PDB file of N, CA and C in Angstrom:
ATOM      1  N   MET F 257     -31.057  15.601  20.414  1.00 54.00           N
ATOM      2  CA  MET F 257     -30.704  14.472  19.585  1.00 54.00           C
ATOM      3  C   MET F 257     -29.377  13.890  20.090  1.00 54.00           C
ATOM      4  N   GLN F 258     -29.381  12.629  20.358  1.00 62.00           N
ATOM      5  CA  GLN F 258     -28.187  11.958  20.847  1.00 62.00           C
ATOM      6  C   GLN F 258     -27.517  11.225  19.688  1.00 62.00           C
ATOM      7  N   LYS F 259     -26.234  11.505  19.499  1.00 65.00           N
ATOM      8  CA  LYS F 259     -25.487  10.856  18.421  1.00 65.00           C
ATOM      9  C   LYS F 259     -24.634   9.755  19.027  1.00 65.00           C
ATOM     10  N   ARG F 260     -24.684   8.634  18.385  1.00 66.00           N
ATOM     11  CA  ARG F 260     -23.958   7.474  18.874  1.00 66.00           C
ATOM     12  C   ARG F 260     -23.189   6.838  17.730  1.00 66.00           C
ATOM     13  N   LEU F 261     -21.976   6.420  18.003  1.00 63.00           N
ATOM     14  CA  LEU F 261     -21.166   5.713  17.020  1.00 63.00           C
ATOM     15  C   LEU F 261     -21.102   4.250  17.430  1.00 63.00           C
ATOM     16  N   VAL F 262     -21.621   3.410  16.590  1.00 63.00           N
ATOM     17  CA  VAL F 262     -21.579   1.975  16.846  1.00 63.00           C
ATOM     18  C   VAL F 262     -20.476   1.397  15.970  1.00 63.00           C
ATOM     19  N   TYR F 263     -19.475   0.797  16.585  1.00 62.00           N
ATOM     20  CA  TYR F 263     -18.321   0.264  15.866  1.00 62.00           C
ATOM     21  C   TYR F 263     -18.495  -1.238  15.708  1.00 62.00           C
ATOM     22  N   ILE F 264     -18.575  -1.673  14.480  1.00 61.00           N
ATOM     23  CA  ILE F 264     -18.744  -3.097  14.184  1.00 61.00           C
ATOM     24  C   ILE F 264     -17.618  -3.507  13.247  1.00 61.00           C
ATOM     25  N   GLU F 265     -16.899  -4.532  13.628  1.00 63.00           N
ATOM     26  CA  GLU F 265     -15.846  -5.047  12.753  1.00 63.00           C
ATOM     27  C   GLU F 265     -16.183  -6.481  12.390  1.00 63.00           C
ATOM     28  N   ARG F 266     -16.316  -6.712  11.109  1.00 66.00           N
ATOM     29  CA  ARG F 266     -16.648  -8.046  10.616  1.00 66.00           C
ATOM     30  C   ARG F 266     -15.442  -8.619   9.894  1.00 66.00           C
ATOM     31  N   GLN F 267     -15.405  -9.908   9.808  1.00 69.00           N
ATOM     32  CA  GLN F 267     -14.340 -10.561   9.051  1.00 69.00           C
ATOM     33  C   GLN F 267     -14.627 -10.436   7.567  1.00 69.00           C
ATOM     34  N   ASN F 268     -13.537 -10.390   6.801  1.00 72.00           N
ATOM     35  CA  ASN F 268     -13.692 -10.427   5.352  1.00 72.00           C
ATOM     36  C   ASN F 268     -14.161 -11.820   4.939  1.00 72.00           C
ATOM     37  N   SER F 269     -14.611 -11.920   3.723  1.00 80.00           N
ATOM     38  CA  SER F 269     -15.043 -13.222   3.226  1.00 80.00           C
ATOM     39  C   SER F 269     -13.829 -14.144   3.070  1.00 80.00           C
ATOM     40  N   LEU F 270     -14.109 -15.400   2.943  1.00 83.00           N
ATOM     41  CA  LEU F 270     -13.046 -16.394   2.814  1.00 83.00           C
ATOM     42  C   LEU F 270     -12.198 -16.148   1.576  1.00 83.00           C
ATOM     43  N   PHE F 271     -12.819 -15.691   0.511  1.00 87.00           N
ATOM     44  CA  PHE F 271     -12.091 -15.405  -0.730  1.00 87.00           C
ATOM     45  C   PHE F 271     -11.014 -14.346  -0.507  1.00 87.00           C
ATOM     46  N   PHE F 272     -11.356 -13.250   0.174  1.00 85.00           N
ATOM     47  CA  PHE F 272     -10.379 -12.199   0.413  1.00 85.00           C
ATOM     48  C   PHE F 272      -9.268 -12.650   1.351  1.00 85.00           C
ATOM     49  N   ARG F 273      -9.596 -13.476   2.326  1.00 86.00           N
ATOM     50  CA  ARG F 273      -8.565 -13.986   3.239  1.00 86.00           C
ATOM     51  C   ARG F 273      -7.604 -14.924   2.515  1.00 86.00           C
ATOM     52  N   VAL F 274      -8.118 -15.743   1.606  1.00 91.00           N
ATOM     53  CA  VAL F 274      -7.263 -16.650   0.836  1.00 91.00           C
ATOM     54  C   VAL F 274      -6.366 -15.845  -0.112  1.00 91.00           C
ATOM     55  N   ILE F 275      -6.916 -14.831  -0.760  1.00 92.00           N
ATOM     56  CA  ILE F 275      -6.128 -13.979  -1.655  1.00 92.00           C
ATOM     57  C   ILE F 275      -5.043 -13.259  -0.873  1.00 92.00           C
ATOM     58  N   ALA F 276      -5.366 -12.742   0.311  1.00 90.00           N
ATOM     59  CA  ALA F 276      -4.372 -12.061   1.140  1.00 90.00           C
ATOM     60  C   ALA F 276      -3.260 -13.022   1.552  1.00 90.00           C
ATOM     61  N   ALA F 277      -3.620 -14.230   1.947  1.00 93.00           N
ATOM     62  CA  ALA F 277      -2.607 -15.225   2.323  1.00 93.00           C
ATOM     63  C   ALA F 277      -1.722 -15.579   1.134  1.00 93.00           C
ATOM     64  N   LEU F 278      -2.301 -15.652  -0.045  1.00 95.00           N
ATOM     65  CA  LEU F 278      -1.525 -15.942  -1.249  1.00 95.00           C
ATOM     66  C   LEU F 278      -0.520 -14.827  -1.543  1.00 95.00           C
ATOM     67  N   PHE F 279      -0.957 -13.573  -1.445  1.00 94.00           N
ATOM     68  CA  PHE F 279      -0.047 -12.454  -1.685  1.00 94.00           C
ATOM     69  C   PHE F 279       1.063 -12.390  -0.640  1.00 94.00           C
ATOM     70  N   PHE F 280       0.737 -12.652   0.628  1.00 94.00           N
ATOM     71  CA  PHE F 280       1.760 -12.661   1.669  1.00 94.00           C
ATOM     72  C   PHE F 280       2.765 -13.790   1.447  1.00 94.00           C
ATOM     73  N   THR F 281       2.282 -14.953   1.037  1.00 96.00           N
ATOM     74  CA  THR F 281       3.168 -16.089   0.789  1.00 96.00           C
ATOM     75  C   THR F 281       4.105 -15.807  -0.380  1.00 96.00           C
ATOM     76  N   ILE F 282       3.582 -15.230  -1.447  1.00 94.00           N
ATOM     77  CA  ILE F 282       4.428 -14.909  -2.602  1.00 94.00           C
ATOM     78  C   ILE F 282       5.463 -13.857  -2.229  1.00 94.00           C
ATOM     79  N   SER F 283       5.070 -12.860  -1.437  1.00 93.00           N
ATOM     80  CA  SER F 283       6.030 -11.825  -1.066  1.00 93.00           C
ATOM     81  C   SER F 283       7.116 -12.380  -0.150  1.00 93.00           C
ATOM     82  N   ILE F 284       6.784 -13.279   0.758  1.00 94.00           N
ATOM     83  CA  ILE F 284       7.803 -13.895   1.609  1.00 94.00           C
ATOM     84  C   ILE F 284       8.728 -14.777   0.775  1.00 94.00           C
ATOM     85  N   ALA F 285       8.185 -15.493  -0.192  1.00 94.00           N
ATOM     86  CA  ALA F 285       9.025 -16.313  -1.076  1.00 94.00           C
ATOM     87  C   ALA F 285       9.967 -15.424  -1.885  1.00 94.00           C
ATOM     88  N   LEU F 286       9.504 -14.263  -2.330  1.00 90.00           N
ATOM     89  CA  LEU F 286      10.381 -13.344  -3.064  1.00 90.00           C
ATOM     90  C   LEU F 286      11.466 -12.757  -2.167  1.00 90.00           C
ATOM     91  N   ILE F 287      11.138 -12.492  -0.915  1.00 88.00           N
ATOM     92  CA  ILE F 287      12.159 -12.008   0.025  1.00 88.00           C
ATOM     93  C   ILE F 287      13.232 -13.064   0.233  1.00 88.00           C
ATOM     94  N   ILE F 288      12.818 -14.306   0.419  1.00 90.00           N
ATOM     95  CA  ILE F 288      13.781 -15.401   0.597  1.00 90.00           C
ATOM     96  C   ILE F 288      14.620 -15.581  -0.667  1.00 90.00           C
ATOM     97  N   HIS F 289      13.989 -15.527  -1.821  1.00 86.00           N
ATOM     98  CA  HIS F 289      14.720 -15.655  -3.083  1.00 86.00           C
ATOM     99  C   HIS F 289      15.703 -14.499  -3.257  1.00 86.00           C
ATOM    100  N   PHE F 290      15.292 -13.297  -2.868  1.00 83.00           N
ATOM    101  CA  PHE F 290      16.164 -12.131  -2.948  1.00 83.00           C
ATOM    102  C   PHE F 290      17.399 -12.318  -2.065  1.00 83.00           C
ATOM    103  N   ILE F 291      17.199 -12.796  -0.841  1.00 81.00           N
ATOM    104  CA  ILE F 291      18.319 -12.974   0.088  1.00 81.00           C
ATOM    105  C   ILE F 291      19.265 -14.063  -0.407  1.00 81.00           C
ATOM    106  N   LEU F 292      18.720 -15.145  -0.954  1.00 83.00           N
ATOM    107  CA  LEU F 292      19.569 -16.248  -1.390  1.00 83.00           C
ATOM    108  C   LEU F 292      20.337 -15.949  -2.675  1.00 83.00           C
ATOM    109  N   THR F 293      19.795 -15.098  -3.545  1.00 79.00           N
ATOM    110  CA  THR F 293      20.448 -14.834  -4.825  1.00 79.00           C
ATOM    111  C   THR F 293      21.208 -13.519  -4.865  1.00 79.00           C
ATOM    112  N   MET F 294      21.141 -12.728  -3.815  1.00 74.00           N
ATOM    113  CA  MET F 294      21.842 -11.441  -3.797  1.00 74.00           C
ATOM    114  C   MET F 294      23.339 -11.687  -3.689  1.00 74.00           C
ATOM    115  N   ASP F 295      24.121 -11.005  -4.536  1.00 69.00           N
ATOM    116  CA  ASP F 295      25.563 -11.205  -4.504  1.00 69.00           C
ATOM    117  C   ASP F 295      26.278 -10.139  -3.672  1.00 69.00           C
ATOM    118  N   PHE F 296      25.565  -9.230  -3.061  1.00 66.00           N
ATOM    119  CA  PHE F 296      26.089  -8.225  -2.143  1.00 66.00           C
ATOM    120  C   PHE F 296      27.294  -7.486  -2.693  1.00 66.00           C
ATOM    121  N   SER F 297      27.196  -7.071  -3.922  1.00 64.00           N
ATOM    122  CA  SER F 297      28.251  -6.284  -4.550  1.00 64.00           C
ATOM    123  C   SER F 297      27.912  -4.810  -4.387  1.00 64.00           C
ATOM    124  N   LEU F 298      28.930  -3.984  -4.256  1.00 64.00           N
ATOM    125  CA  LEU F 298      28.706  -2.559  -4.082  1.00 64.00           C
ATOM    126  C   LEU F 298      28.709  -1.792  -5.402  1.00 64.00           C
ATOM    127  N   GLU F 299      28.794  -2.487  -6.503  1.00 64.00           N
ATOM    128  CA  GLU F 299      28.729  -1.819  -7.790  1.00 64.00           C
ATOM    129  C   GLU F 299      27.310  -1.313  -8.032  1.00 64.00           C
ATOM    130  N   LYS F 300      27.212  -0.194  -8.708  1.00 63.00           N
ATOM    131  CA  LYS F 300      25.894   0.406  -8.943  1.00 63.00           C
ATOM    132  C   LYS F 300      24.993  -0.499  -9.764  1.00 63.00           C
ATOM    133  N   ARG F 301      25.575  -1.168 -10.727  1.00 64.00           N
ATOM    134  CA  ARG F 301      24.785  -2.046 -11.592  1.00 64.00           C
ATOM    135  C   ARG F 301      24.060  -3.122 -10.798  1.00 64.00           C
ATOM    136  N   HIS F 302      24.757  -3.762  -9.899  1.00 64.00           N
ATOM    137  CA  HIS F 302      24.154  -4.843  -9.110  1.00 64.00           C
ATOM    138  C   HIS F 302      23.182  -4.292  -8.080  1.00 64.00           C
ATOM    139  N   PHE F 303      23.497  -3.123  -7.551  1.00 61.00           N
ATOM    140  CA  PHE F 303      22.649  -2.547  -6.518  1.00 61.00           C
ATOM    141  C   PHE F 303      21.277  -2.168  -7.069  1.00 61.00           C
ATOM    142  N   TYR F 304      21.245  -1.516  -8.217  1.00 66.00           N
ATOM    143  CA  TYR F 304      19.972  -1.086  -8.790  1.00 66.00           C
ATOM    144  C   TYR F 304      19.218  -2.217  -9.489  1.00 66.00           C
ATOM    145  N   ALA F 305      19.884  -3.286  -9.822  1.00 65.00           N
ATOM    146  CA  ALA F 305      19.224  -4.389 -10.514  1.00 65.00           C
ATOM    147  C   ALA F 305      18.225  -5.110  -9.610  1.00 65.00           C
ATOM    148  N   HIS F 306      18.417  -5.029  -8.302  1.00 70.00           N
ATOM    149  CA  HIS F 306      17.546  -5.765  -7.383  1.00 70.00           C
ATOM    150  C   HIS F 306      16.384  -4.935  -6.854  1.00 70.00           C
ATOM    151  N   PHE F 307      16.221  -3.711  -7.325  1.00 74.00           N
ATOM    152  CA  PHE F 307      15.090  -2.912  -6.882  1.00 74.00           C
ATOM    153  C   PHE F 307      13.767  -3.417  -7.454  1.00 74.00           C
ATOM    154  N   ASP F 308      13.816  -4.198  -8.497  1.00 78.00           N
ATOM    155  CA  ASP F 308      12.585  -4.791  -9.031  1.00 78.00           C
ATOM    156  C   ASP F 308      11.925  -5.693  -7.997  1.00 78.00           C
ATOM    157  N   TYR F 309      12.737  -6.426  -7.248  1.00 80.00           N
ATOM    158  CA  TYR F 309      12.188  -7.273  -6.189  1.00 80.00           C
ATOM    159  C   TYR F 309      11.480  -6.426  -5.145  1.00 80.00           C
ATOM    160  N   PHE F 310      12.095  -5.329  -4.745  1.00 84.00           N
ATOM    161  CA  PHE F 310      11.479  -4.477  -3.729  1.00 84.00           C
ATOM    162  C   PHE F 310      10.154  -3.891  -4.207  1.00 84.00           C
ATOM    163  N   GLN F 311      10.079  -3.524  -5.464  1.00 88.00           N
ATOM    164  CA  GLN F 311       8.839  -2.979  -5.996  1.00 88.00           C
ATOM    165  C   GLN F 311       7.738  -4.034  -6.004  1.00 88.00           C
ATOM    166  N   ILE F 312       8.069  -5.221  -6.454  1.00 90.00           N
ATOM    167  CA  ILE F 312       7.075  -6.302  -6.500  1.00 90.00           C
ATOM    168  C   ILE F 312       6.641  -6.688  -5.089  1.00 90.00           C
ATOM    169  N   ILE F 313       7.606  -6.792  -4.165  1.00 91.00           N
ATOM    170  CA  ILE F 313       7.287  -7.153  -2.785  1.00 91.00           C
ATOM    171  C   ILE F 313       6.396  -6.093  -2.151  1.00 91.00           C
ATOM    172  N   PHE F 314       6.701  -4.823  -2.377  1.00 92.00           N
ATOM    173  CA  PHE F 314       5.898  -3.742  -1.823  1.00 92.00           C
ATOM    174  C   PHE F 314       4.466  -3.790  -2.344  1.00 92.00           C
ATOM    175  N   VAL F 315       4.297  -3.997  -3.628  1.00 93.00           N
ATOM    176  CA  VAL F 315       2.952  -4.045  -4.212  1.00 93.00           C
ATOM    177  C   VAL F 315       2.177  -5.252  -3.684  1.00 93.00           C
ATOM    178  N   LEU F 316       2.825  -6.412  -3.607  1.00 92.00           N
ATOM    179  CA  LEU F 316       2.137  -7.614  -3.116  1.00 92.00           C
ATOM    180  C   LEU F 316       1.743  -7.470  -1.649  1.00 92.00           C
ATOM    181  N   MET F 317       2.625  -6.887  -0.837  1.00 92.00           N
ATOM    182  CA  MET F 317       2.295  -6.679   0.573  1.00 92.00           C
ATOM    183  C   MET F 317       1.153  -5.670   0.719  1.00 92.00           C
ATOM    184  N   PHE F 318       1.148  -4.631  -0.097  1.00 92.00           N
ATOM    185  CA  PHE F 318       0.077  -3.644  -0.047  1.00 92.00           C
ATOM    186  C   PHE F 318      -1.266  -4.275  -0.408  1.00 92.00           C
ATOM    187  N   ILE F 319      -1.287  -5.088  -1.445  1.00 91.00           N
ATOM    188  CA  ILE F 319      -2.538  -5.744  -1.846  1.00 91.00           C
ATOM    189  C   ILE F 319      -2.989  -6.726  -0.764  1.00 91.00           C
ATOM    190  N   GLY F 320      -2.044  -7.454  -0.158  1.00 90.00           N
ATOM    191  CA  GLY F 320      -2.393  -8.371   0.929  1.00 90.00           C
ATOM    192  C   GLY F 320      -2.972  -7.650   2.129  1.00 90.00           C
ATOM    193  N   ILE F 321      -2.376  -6.519   2.501  1.00 89.00           N
ATOM    194  CA  ILE F 321      -2.897  -5.737   3.623  1.00 89.00           C
ATOM    195  C   ILE F 321      -4.273  -5.167   3.277  1.00 89.00           C
ATOM    196  N   TYR F 322      -4.442  -4.725   2.054  1.00 86.00           N
ATOM    197  CA  TYR F 322      -5.742  -4.183   1.629  1.00 86.00           C
ATOM    198  C   TYR F 322      -6.834  -5.255   1.700  1.00 86.00           C
ATOM    199  N   CYS F 323      -6.494  -6.483   1.337  1.00 85.00           N
ATOM    200  CA  CYS F 323      -7.491  -7.561   1.388  1.00 85.00           C
ATOM    201  C   CYS F 323      -7.815  -7.969   2.827  1.00 85.00           C
ATOM    202  N   CYS F 324      -6.898  -7.736   3.758  1.00 83.00           N
ATOM    203  CA  CYS F 324      -7.127  -8.104   5.157  1.00 83.00           C
ATOM    204  C   CYS F 324      -7.842  -7.021   5.949  1.00 83.00           C
ATOM    205  N   TYR F 325      -7.716  -5.786   5.531  1.00 78.00           N
ATOM    206  CA  TYR F 325      -8.159  -4.653   6.324  1.00 78.00           C
ATOM    207  C   TYR F 325      -9.668  -4.451   6.198  1.00 78.00           C
ATOM    208  N   THR F 326     -10.344  -4.431   7.341  1.00 70.00           N
ATOM    209  CA  THR F 326     -11.788  -4.223   7.341  1.00 70.00           C
ATOM    210  C   THR F 326     -12.175  -3.367   8.540  1.00 70.00           C
ATOM    211  N   ILE F 327     -12.836  -2.270   8.279  1.00 63.00           N
ATOM    212  CA  ILE F 327     -13.445  -1.479   9.345  1.00 63.00           C
ATOM    213  C   ILE F 327     -14.814  -1.037   8.844  1.00 63.00           C
ATOM    214  N   ASN F 328     -15.805  -1.333   9.610  1.00 62.00           N
ATOM    215  CA  ASN F 328     -17.161  -0.903   9.310  1.00 62.00           C
ATOM    216  C   ASN F 328     -17.634  -0.031  10.459  1.00 62.00           C
ATOM    217  N   CYS F 329     -17.930   1.207  10.189  1.00 60.00           N
ATOM    218  CA  CYS F 329     -18.468   2.107  11.211  1.00 60.00           C
ATOM    219  C   CYS F 329     -19.901   2.447  10.841  1.00 60.00           C
ATOM    220  N   HIS F 330     -20.776   2.314  11.803  1.00 61.00           N
ATOM    221  CA  HIS F 330     -22.188   2.629  11.588  1.00 61.00           C
ATOM    222  C   HIS F 330     -22.575   3.733  12.564  1.00 61.00           C
ATOM    223  N   PHE F 331     -23.192   4.759  12.036  1.00 61.00           N
ATOM    224  CA  PHE F 331     -23.661   5.858  12.866  1.00 61.00           C
ATOM    225  C   PHE F 331     -25.147   5.672  13.143  1.00 61.00           C
ATOM    226  N   ASP F 332     -25.502   5.775  14.394  1.00 60.00           N
ATOM    227  CA  ASP F 332     -26.899   5.674  14.793  1.00 60.00           C
ATOM    228  C   ASP F 332     -27.381   7.078  15.151  1.00 60.00           C
ATOM    229  N   LEU F 333     -28.012   7.735  14.196  1.00 60.00           N
ATOM    230  CA  LEU F 333     -28.527   9.083  14.412  1.00 60.00           C
ATOM    231  C   LEU F 333     -30.031   9.003  14.611  1.00 60.00           C
ATOM    232  N   GLU F 334     -30.453   9.236  15.810  1.00 59.00           N
ATOM    233  CA  GLU F 334     -31.876   9.136  16.111  1.00 59.00           C
ATOM    234  C   GLU F 334     -32.549  10.488  15.961  1.00 59.00           C
TER     235      GLU F 334
END
């Protein structure tokens, strides 16, 4: 019996690509907003107050990558 791995990669649907682009755009806008509004103070209060942006950016980037990522592997077992 010969085992063969056939690797096929298809594009996601247009809906998933649009959703991924939307999440990437929002995360880039939040990064720009974070840089423009950061007061670069070394006080603990100001430092920890901006971690909300990092959490939101991380989640949005993760969802965008998840919507873009596609791997389809098909095994041909004869």
